[in-house]
Amino acid sequence: MSDALIVIGRDGVITRADDSDRNSVDHFRRAGRLLELSPSQYLVPGLIDTHIHAPQWPQMGTALDLPLEKWLFEYTFKLEARYSDAEFARRVYDDLVTTLLANGTTTGVYYGSIHLPATKILAQVCLDKGQRALIGRVAMDDPKQCPDNYRDGSAAIAIDETREFIRFVRSMRGNEVRLIEPVITPRFIPACTDELLRGLGKLTGETGCAVQTHCSESDWEHAYVLERMGKSDATAIRDFGLMNRRTVLAHGCHTTVSDRALIRNQGAAISHCPLSNALGSNAVLPVKSCLEEGVHVCLGTDIAGGLRASMFDAVAMAATVSKLLEDGVDATKAADSRGRAGSGISCVTAFYLATTAGGVALDLPIGLLKPGYRFDALLIDTAVPDTNLRLYDFDKSVDILQKIIWNTERQNIKKVWVNGRLVKG
Amino acid sequence: MSDALIVIGRDGVITRADDSDRNSVDHFRRAGRLLELSPSQYLVPGLIDTHIHAPQWPQMGTALDLPLEKWLFEYTFKLEARYSDAEFARRVYDDLVTTLLANGTTTGVYYGSIHLPATKILAQVCLDKGQRALIGRVAMDDPKQCPDNYRDGSAAIAIDETREFIRFVRSMRGNEVRLIEPVITPRFIPACTDELLRGLGKLTGETGCAVQTHCSESDWEHAYVLERMGKSDATAIRDFGLMNRRTVLAHGCHTTVSDRALIRNQGAAISHCPLSNALGSNAVLPVKSCLEEGVHVCLGTDIAGGLRASMFDAVAMAATVSKLLEDGVDATKAADSRGRAGSGISCVTAFYLATTAGGVALDLPIGLLKPGYRFDALLIDTAVPDTNLRLYDFDKSVDILQKIIWNTERQNIKKVWVNGRLVKG
């Protein structure tokens, strides 16, 4: 829309979004409540990052050339264990949430660590800074897959602390609109005992909470669950009572068509994390197929298995890897057997995954700028000096959108609103 | 090196690069010629972008979801034809070169357009702004593959203008150190008649110029040349006299092992353009194999077939797509037949491609900070507010390098030098 008036209520809900008319514009201008965009500025929905490991922020950019086990045990678990230090947690989470808001992430779906106090701090930081967030205290108790110094003492402890975290978030002062929500978060099946998974499934039923976990991320994880459970990862998650309308399954690269039929039937979603998957998942999620099958797909950075903070980068990567899946990668194979025809998605579809589809996946009225939706939005300025985004007078609308998708940097994001509140700029 | 002193002569050549000693440091400080880095600052070699289509800069970010033919005829050729307007050329090239320097590209290997005046302007802009550059006036004369309004009138005209461009660059005032070099530039075999290719080959022999062209970029191009010439793209380029020690062959995705043996034997180089290839080349160049075969490989953005200006992004993409080649992309195939084992390169190897290997490919003393090399370098500041690069006190040296590779933005690049001259900051 090129000349629109968007009206936002005091509760952050969009009440009008259509062609502007002179009378209304004058009315809001006289009332001192009109923000007018300059010709170089564009308004887009806020970005929804559906998979973030908050405690991994300090290692972002490192160690992804290591095999998964080394990455987990030499970097990730050691780092996550530090969050027993609340002061460290406060410092990192403050920086992380500030950074993500500055990059246009208006909604974050976060893994915390196993530490209840640190995860409460993350919730408080998001609330204070005004980022919409779904946050989980991580549960992981299996001694065979978790290190001694970073593991829940028992399934019962993990379940109790998860319950306490849910209570805490739901009663946070200032969170009456539920800007922050708790998420039940079994790390992934390999890290959890059956007892823990069953207990968290029961808690999901009792509390009606959203759930997040990993599902069929890599060959290893997919095969591990098949071997241990005698059924697929998706099926096992469902059978433990962990798959509901608001479950976010990270990755899903190795899900089968029947796994995805199950996910679709439950109304759950797959969080596609293209950069992280390229580096460590042994395959590319067939997003186009998922969409055609009717599965909810949303997008995530997977900080820090993904190495970039920006959801604009995740959008660009989603389009890029989909083309590699379509065409294939190995030129020594014949073109018609190299890839998987019809798998490519455009950058505009990828942008939809990061916005509208994110709202659908989380069952929240976000990701669109239309009446009834919350005003989570970014003001993109395409004329900021010392950035790489450049428009020309012969660019058509579709060109401008594509340029914004591929080349927006955080410096171009001049203002960010969440629930109608200005949180950057 | 953590505490080094680098001494640079007035001619831009590094005369010393080793552990700093107090006496020397004091000497340079007293003379007012010492630049000391703060603890958050790091010095790295300048980045060498070996494949840039300068006139395509205004369309960067757009239209890459179109099939190649539409991309060429509806966007690219129309845009390149505009450079008959010298004022337009000056405005775009001024912005492009400024932007690339700001992003740390100290050496650019450029395609211009078919327009002699515009391409001279590009050379002058690079010289004035102090960017090391190899620049070619594009030759393309085949009516079957080029539009009527954007094509050389004849092979003879293209050859004459190429000769004139070489003369111009070699006699530019202020270019006595050959900061700017001409490159003989047949667009690619499909766009050129045999007569033109033969003539440019002859001119290469006469002038000793570097050469750039595309080689086996996509299934289509690879097959087209095989069909028309009855031999591979690389062989045809060699047979036309266009493959020498300083030939840069863009892409090479579909070169065979024997093509690459020929390229290696000529001492030519393949410019790997990972993002562009992911979107439009139908395969990933097996960089690891190329290196093992002894082929010179360097790195390029392929602006605007590549959609990002930053060579740091090209480095990250080179590592990323190599892992997709290694592991494969289609999860419905068995893991052991999905990809091409042993194809992954680390981000550090990818960074080497953008620096040291670029110098080797171009046969220029750049890409390393050691005596005898030109001082082309970047000062990276890891503590710039409002950026996504973040170090922690527990980061090891290897972590810091990887963080710089994955998360440097142009705001972190505080200073850029080319040939000892400060060109940014």
Coordinates of N, CA and C in Angstrom, one line a residue, chain A residues 63-207:
Chain A
A63 N 33.0 -21.7 16.3 CA 33.0 -23.1 16.6 C 32.1 -24.0 15.7
L64 N 31.5 -23.4 14.7 CA 30.5 -24.1 14.0 C 31.2 -25.1 13.0
D65 N 32.5 -25.0 12.9 CA 33.2 -26.0 12.0 C 33.4 -27.3 12.8
L66 N 33.1 -27.3 14.1 CA 33.3 -28.5 14.9 C 32.2 -29.4 14.7
P67 N 32.4 -30.8 14.9 CA 31.3 -31.7 15.0 C 30.4 -31.4 16.1
L68 N 29.1 -31.7 16.0 CA 28.1 -31.4 17.0 C 28.5 -31.7 18.4
E69 N 29.1 -32.9 18.6 CA 29.4 -33.3 20.0 C 30.4 -32.4 20.6
K70 N 31.5 -32.0 19.8 CA 32.5 -31.1 20.3 C 31.9 -29.7 20.5
W71 N 31.0 -29.3 19.6 CA 30.4 -28.0 19.7 C 29.6 -28.0 21.0
L72 N 28.8 -29.0 21.3 CA 28.0 -29.1 22.5 C 28.8 -29.1 23.8
F73 N 29.8 -30.0 23.8 CA 30.5 -30.3 25.1 C 31.7 -29.3 25.3
E74 N 32.3 -28.9 24.3 CA 33.5 -28.0 24.5 C 33.1 -26.5 24.5
Y75 N 32.0 -26.2 23.8 CA 31.5 -24.8 23.8 C 30.2 -24.6 24.5
T76 N 29.2 -25.2 24.0 CA 27.8 -24.8 24.3 C 27.4 -25.1 25.8
F77 N 27.6 -26.4 26.2 CA 27.2 -26.7 27.6 C 28.1 -26.0 28.6
K78 N 29.4 -25.8 28.3 CA 30.2 -25.0 29.2 C 29.7 -23.6 29.4
L79 N 29.3 -23.0 28.2 CA 28.8 -21.6 28.3 C 27.5 -21.6 29.0
E80 N 26.6 -22.5 28.6 CA 25.3 -22.4 29.3 C 25.4 -22.6 30.8
A81 N 26.3 -23.4 31.2 CA 26.5 -23.7 32.7 C 26.8 -22.4 33.4
R82 N 27.4 -21.4 32.7 CA 27.8 -20.1 33.4 C 26.6 -19.3 33.9
Y83 N 25.4 -19.7 33.4 CA 24.2 -18.9 33.8 C 23.7 -19.2 35.2
S84 N 24.4 -20.0 35.9 CA 24.2 -20.1 37.3 C 24.5 -18.8 38.0
D85 N 25.3 -18.0 37.3 CA 25.7 -16.6 37.7 C 24.7 -15.6 37.2
A86 N 23.8 -15.2 38.1 CA 22.7 -14.3 37.7 C 23.2 -13.0 37.1
E87 N 24.4 -12.5 37.6 CA 24.9 -11.2 37.1 C 25.3 -11.4 35.7
F88 N 26.0 -12.5 35.4 CA 26.4 -12.8 34.0 C 25.2 -12.9 33.1
A89 N 24.1 -13.6 33.6 CA 22.9 -13.7 32.8 C 22.3 -12.3 32.5
R90 N 22.2 -11.5 33.5 CA 21.6 -10.2 33.4 C 22.4 -9.4 32.3
R91 N 23.7 -9.4 32.3 CA 24.5 -8.7 31.4 C 24.3 -9.2 30.0
V92 N 24.4 -10.5 29.8 CA 24.2 -11.1 28.5 C 22.8 -10.8 27.9
Y93 N 21.8 -11.1 28.7 CA 20.5 -11.0 28.2 C 20.1 -9.6 27.9
D94 N 20.6 -8.7 28.7 CA 20.3 -7.3 28.4 C 20.9 -6.9 27.0
D95 N 22.1 -7.4 26.7 CA 22.7 -7.1 25.4 C 22.0 -7.8 24.3
L96 N 21.6 -9.1 24.5 CA 21.0 -9.9 23.5 C 19.6 -9.2 23.1
V97 N 18.8 -8.9 24.1 CA 17.5 -8.4 23.7 C 17.6 -7.1 23.1
T98 N 18.4 -6.2 23.6 CA 18.7 -4.9 22.9 C 19.1 -5.1 21.5
T99 N 20.0 -6.0 21.3 CA 20.5 -6.3 19.9 C 19.4 -6.8 19.0
L100 N 18.7 -7.7 19.5 CA 17.6 -8.3 18.6 C 16.5 -7.3 18.3
L101 N 16.2 -6.5 19.3 CA 15.2 -5.4 19.0 C 15.8 -4.4 17.9
A102 N 17.0 -4.1 18.1 CA 17.7 -3.2 17.1 C 17.7 -3.8 15.7
N103 N 17.7 -5.1 15.6 CA 17.7 -5.8 14.3 C 16.3 -6.1 13.8
G104 N 15.3 -5.6 14.6 CA 13.9 -5.7 14.1 C 13.2 -6.9 14.5
T105 N 13.7 -7.7 15.5 CA 13.0 -8.9 16.0 C 12.1 -8.4 17.1
T106 N 10.8 -8.4 16.7 CA 9.8 -7.9 17.7 C 9.2 -9.0 18.5
T107 N 9.3 -10.2 18.1 CA 8.9 -11.4 18.9 C 10.1 -12.4 18.8
G108 N 10.4 -12.9 20.0 CA 11.5 -13.9 20.1 C 10.9 -15.1 20.9
V109 N 11.2 -16.3 20.3 CA 10.9 -17.5 21.0 C 12.2 -18.1 21.5
Y110 N 12.4 -18.1 22.9 CA 13.7 -18.3 23.5 C 13.8 -19.6 24.3
Y111 N 14.9 -20.3 24.1 CA 15.4 -21.2 25.1 C 16.2 -20.4 26.1
G112 N 15.9 -20.6 27.4 CA 16.9 -20.1 28.4 C 17.9 -21.2 28.7
S113 N 18.3 -21.3 29.9 CA 19.2 -22.4 30.3 C 18.4 -23.2 31.4
I114 N 19.1 -24.1 32.1 CA 18.4 -24.9 33.1 C 18.2 -24.1 34.4
H115 N 18.7 -22.9 34.4 CA 18.7 -22.1 35.6 C 17.4 -21.3 35.7
L116 N 16.7 -21.5 36.8 CA 15.4 -20.8 37.0 C 15.7 -19.3 37.2
P117 N 16.6 -18.9 38.1 CA 16.8 -17.5 38.3 C 17.2 -16.8 37.0
A118 N 18.1 -17.3 36.2 CA 18.6 -16.7 35.0 C 17.5 -16.6 34.0
T119 N 16.6 -17.6 33.9 CA 15.5 -17.6 32.9 C 14.5 -16.6 33.4
K120 N 14.3 -16.4 34.6 CA 13.4 -15.3 35.1 C 13.9 -14.0 34.7
I121 N 15.3 -13.8 34.8 CA 15.9 -12.6 34.4 C 15.6 -12.3 32.9
L122 N 15.8 -13.3 32.1 CA 15.5 -13.2 30.7 C 14.1 -12.6 30.5
A123 N 13.1 -13.2 31.2 CA 11.7 -12.8 31.0 C 11.6 -11.3 31.5
Q124 N 12.2 -11.0 32.5 CA 12.1 -9.6 33.0 C 12.8 -8.6 32.1
V125 N 13.9 -9.0 31.5 CA 14.6 -8.1 30.5 C 13.7 -7.9 29.3
C126 N 13.1 -9.0 28.8 CA 12.2 -8.8 27.6 C 11.0 -7.9 28.0
L127 N 10.4 -8.1 29.1 CA 9.3 -7.3 29.5 C 9.7 -5.8 29.7
D128 N 10.8 -5.6 30.3 CA 11.3 -4.2 30.5 C 11.6 -3.5 29.2
K129 N 12.2 -4.3 28.3 CA 12.6 -3.6 27.0 C 11.5 -3.6 26.0
G130 N 10.4 -4.4 26.3 CA 9.2 -4.3 25.5 C 9.2 -5.3 24.3
Q131 N 10.0 -6.3 24.4 CA 10.0 -7.3 23.3 C 9.0 -8.4 23.6
R132 N 8.1 -8.7 22.6 CA 7.2 -9.8 22.8 C 8.1 -11.1 22.8
A133 N 7.8 -12.0 23.8 CA 8.7 -13.1 23.9 C 7.9 -14.3 24.5
L134 N 8.3 -15.5 24.0 CA 7.9 -16.8 24.5 C 9.2 -17.4 25.0
I135 N 9.2 -17.8 26.3 CA 10.5 -18.1 26.9 C 10.4 -19.4 27.7
G136 N 11.4 -20.3 27.6 CA 11.3 -21.5 28.3 C 12.6 -21.8 29.1
R137 N 12.3 -22.2 30.3 CA 13.4 -22.8 31.2 C 13.7 -24.2 30.7
V138 N 14.9 -24.4 30.3 CA 15.3 -25.6 29.6 C 15.3 -26.8 30.5
A139 N 14.7 -27.9 30.1 CA 14.7 -29.1 30.9 C 15.5 -30.2 30.2
M140 N 16.5 -30.8 30.9 CA 17.4 -31.8 30.4 C 18.0 -32.6 31.5
D141 N 17.7 -33.9 31.6 CA 18.1 -34.6 32.8 C 18.7 -35.9 32.5
D142 N 19.0 -36.2 31.3 CA 19.5 -37.6 31.0 C 21.1 -37.6 31.1
P143 N 21.6 -38.3 32.1 CA 23.0 -38.3 32.3 C 23.8 -38.9 31.1
K144 N 23.2 -39.6 30.3 CA 23.9 -40.2 29.1 C 24.2 -39.1 28.1
Q145 N 23.4 -38.1 28.0 CA 23.6 -37.1 27.0 C 23.9 -35.7 27.5
C146 N 23.9 -35.5 28.8 CA 24.2 -34.2 29.3 C 25.4 -34.2 30.3
P147 N 26.2 -33.2 30.3 CA 27.4 -33.2 31.2 C 26.9 -33.1 32.7
D148 N 27.8 -33.6 33.6 CA 27.5 -33.6 35.0 C 27.2 -32.2 35.6
N149 N 27.9 -31.2 35.1 CA 27.8 -29.9 35.6 C 26.7 -29.0 35.0
Y150 N 26.0 -29.7 34.0 CA 24.9 -28.9 33.4 C 23.8 -29.9 33.0
R151 N 23.0 -30.2 34.0 CA 22.0 -31.2 33.9 C 21.0 -31.0 35.1
D152 N 19.7 -31.2 34.8 CA 18.8 -31.2 35.9 C 19.1 -32.4 36.8
G153 N 19.0 -32.2 38.1 CA 19.2 -33.2 39.1 C 18.3 -34.4 39.0
S154 N 17.1 -34.1 38.5 CA 16.1 -35.2 38.4 C 15.0 -34.7 37.5
A155 N 14.2 -35.6 37.0 CA 13.0 -35.2 36.2 C 12.1 -34.3 37.1
A156 N 11.9 -34.7 38.4 CA 11.0 -34.0 39.2 C 11.4 -32.6 39.4
I157 N 12.8 -32.3 39.6 CA 13.3 -31.0 39.7 C 13.0 -30.2 38.5
A158 N 13.2 -30.7 37.3 CA 13.0 -30.0 36.1 C 11.5 -29.7 35.9
I159 N 10.7 -30.6 36.3 CA 9.2 -30.3 36.1 C 8.8 -29.3 37.1
D160 N 9.2 -29.4 38.4 CA 8.9 -28.4 39.4 C 9.3 -27.0 39.0
E161 N 10.5 -26.9 38.5 CA 11.1 -25.6 38.1 C 10.4 -25.0 36.9
T162 N 10.0 -25.9 36.0 CA 9.2 -25.5 34.8 C 7.9 -24.9 35.3
R163 N 7.2 -25.6 36.2 CA 5.9 -25.1 36.8 C 6.1 -23.8 37.4
E164 N 7.2 -23.6 38.2 CA 7.4 -22.4 38.9 C 7.7 -21.3 37.9
F165 N 8.4 -21.6 36.8 CA 8.7 -20.5 35.8 C 7.4 -20.1 35.1
I166 N 6.5 -21.0 34.9 CA 5.2 -20.7 34.3 C 4.4 -19.7 35.2
R167 N 4.4 -20.1 36.5 CA 3.7 -19.3 37.5 C 4.3 -17.9 37.5
F168 N 5.6 -17.8 37.5 CA 6.3 -16.5 37.6 C 6.0 -15.6 36.4
V169 N 6.1 -16.2 35.2 CA 5.8 -15.4 34.0 C 4.4 -14.9 34.0
R170 N 3.5 -15.8 34.3 CA 2.0 -15.4 34.3 C 1.6 -14.4 35.3
S171 N 2.5 -14.3 36.3 CA 2.1 -13.3 37.4 C 3.1 -12.1 37.4
M172 N 3.9 -12.0 36.4 CA 4.8 -10.8 36.4 C 4.0 -9.5 36.4
R173 N 4.4 -8.6 37.2 CA 3.8 -7.3 37.2 C 4.1 -6.6 35.9
G174 N 3.1 -6.1 35.2 CA 3.3 -5.4 33.9 C 3.1 -6.3 32.8
N175 N 2.8 -7.6 33.1 CA 2.7 -8.6 32.0 C 1.2 -9.0 31.8
E176 N 0.3 -8.1 32.2 CA -1.1 -8.4 32.1 C -1.6 -8.7 30.7
V177 N -0.9 -8.0 29.7 CA -1.3 -8.3 28.3 C -0.7 -9.6 27.8
R178 N 0.1 -10.2 28.6 CA 0.8 -11.5 28.2 C 1.8 -11.2 27.1
L179 N 2.5 -10.1 27.2 CA 3.6 -9.8 26.2 C 4.6 -11.0 26.3
I180 N 4.8 -11.4 27.5 CA 5.8 -12.5 27.8 C 5.0 -13.8 28.1
E181 N 5.3 -14.9 27.5 CA 4.6 -16.1 27.8 C 5.6 -17.2 28.1
P182 N 5.3 -18.1 29.0 CA 6.2 -19.2 29.3 C 6.0 -20.3 28.2
V183 N 7.1 -21.0 28.0 CA 7.0 -22.2 27.0 C 7.6 -23.4 27.7
I184 N 7.0 -24.5 27.6 CA 7.5 -25.7 28.1 C 8.6 -26.2 27.2
T185 N 9.8 -26.5 27.7 CA 11.0 -26.6 26.8 C 11.8 -27.8 27.2
P186 N 11.4 -29.0 26.8 CA 12.4 -30.1 26.8 C 13.4 -29.9 25.8
R187 N 14.7 -29.9 26.1 CA 15.8 -29.5 25.2 C 15.6 -30.2 23.9
F188 N 15.8 -31.5 23.9 CA 15.4 -32.4 22.8 C 15.3 -33.8 23.4
I189 N 14.7 -34.7 22.7 CA 14.5 -36.0 23.3 C 15.8 -36.6 23.7
P190 N 16.9 -36.5 23.0 CA 18.1 -37.2 23.5 C 18.6 -36.7 24.8
A191 N 18.3 -35.5 25.2 CA 18.8 -34.9 26.5 C 17.8 -35.2 27.7
C192 N 16.7 -35.9 27.4 CA 15.6 -36.0 28.4 C 15.3 -37.5 28.6
T193 N 15.0 -37.8 29.9 CA 14.5 -39.2 30.2 C 13.0 -39.3 29.8
D194 N 12.6 -40.5 29.7 CA 11.1 -40.7 29.4 C 10.3 -40.0 30.5
E195 N 10.8 -40.2 31.7 CA 10.0 -39.7 32.9 C 9.8 -38.1 32.8
L196 N 10.9 -37.5 32.4 CA 10.8 -36.0 32.2 C 9.9 -35.7 31.1
L197 N 10.0 -36.4 30.0 CA 9.1 -36.0 28.8 C 7.7 -36.3 29.1
R198 N 7.4 -37.4 29.8 CA 6.0 -37.6 30.2 C 5.5 -36.6 31.2
G199 N 6.3 -36.2 32.1 CA 5.9 -35.2 33.1 C 5.7 -33.8 32.4
L200 N 6.5 -33.5 31.5 CA 6.3 -32.2 30.8 C 5.1 -32.2 29.9
G201 N 4.8 -33.4 29.3 CA 3.6 -33.6 28.5 C 2.4 -33.3 29.4
K202 N 2.4 -33.9 30.6 CA 1.3 -33.8 31.5 C 1.1 -32.3 31.9
L203 N 2.2 -31.6 32.2 CA 2.2 -30.2 32.5 C 1.7 -29.4 31.4
T204 N 2.0 -29.8 30.2 CA 1.4 -29.0 29.0 C -0.1 -29.1 29.0
G205 N -0.6 -30.3 29.3 CA -2.1 -30.5 29.3 C -2.7 -29.6 30.4
E206 N -2.0 -29.6 31.6 CA -2.6 -28.9 32.7 C -2.6 -27.4 32.6
T207 N -1.5 -26.9 31.9 CA -1.3 -25.4 31.9 C -1.7 -24.8 30.6

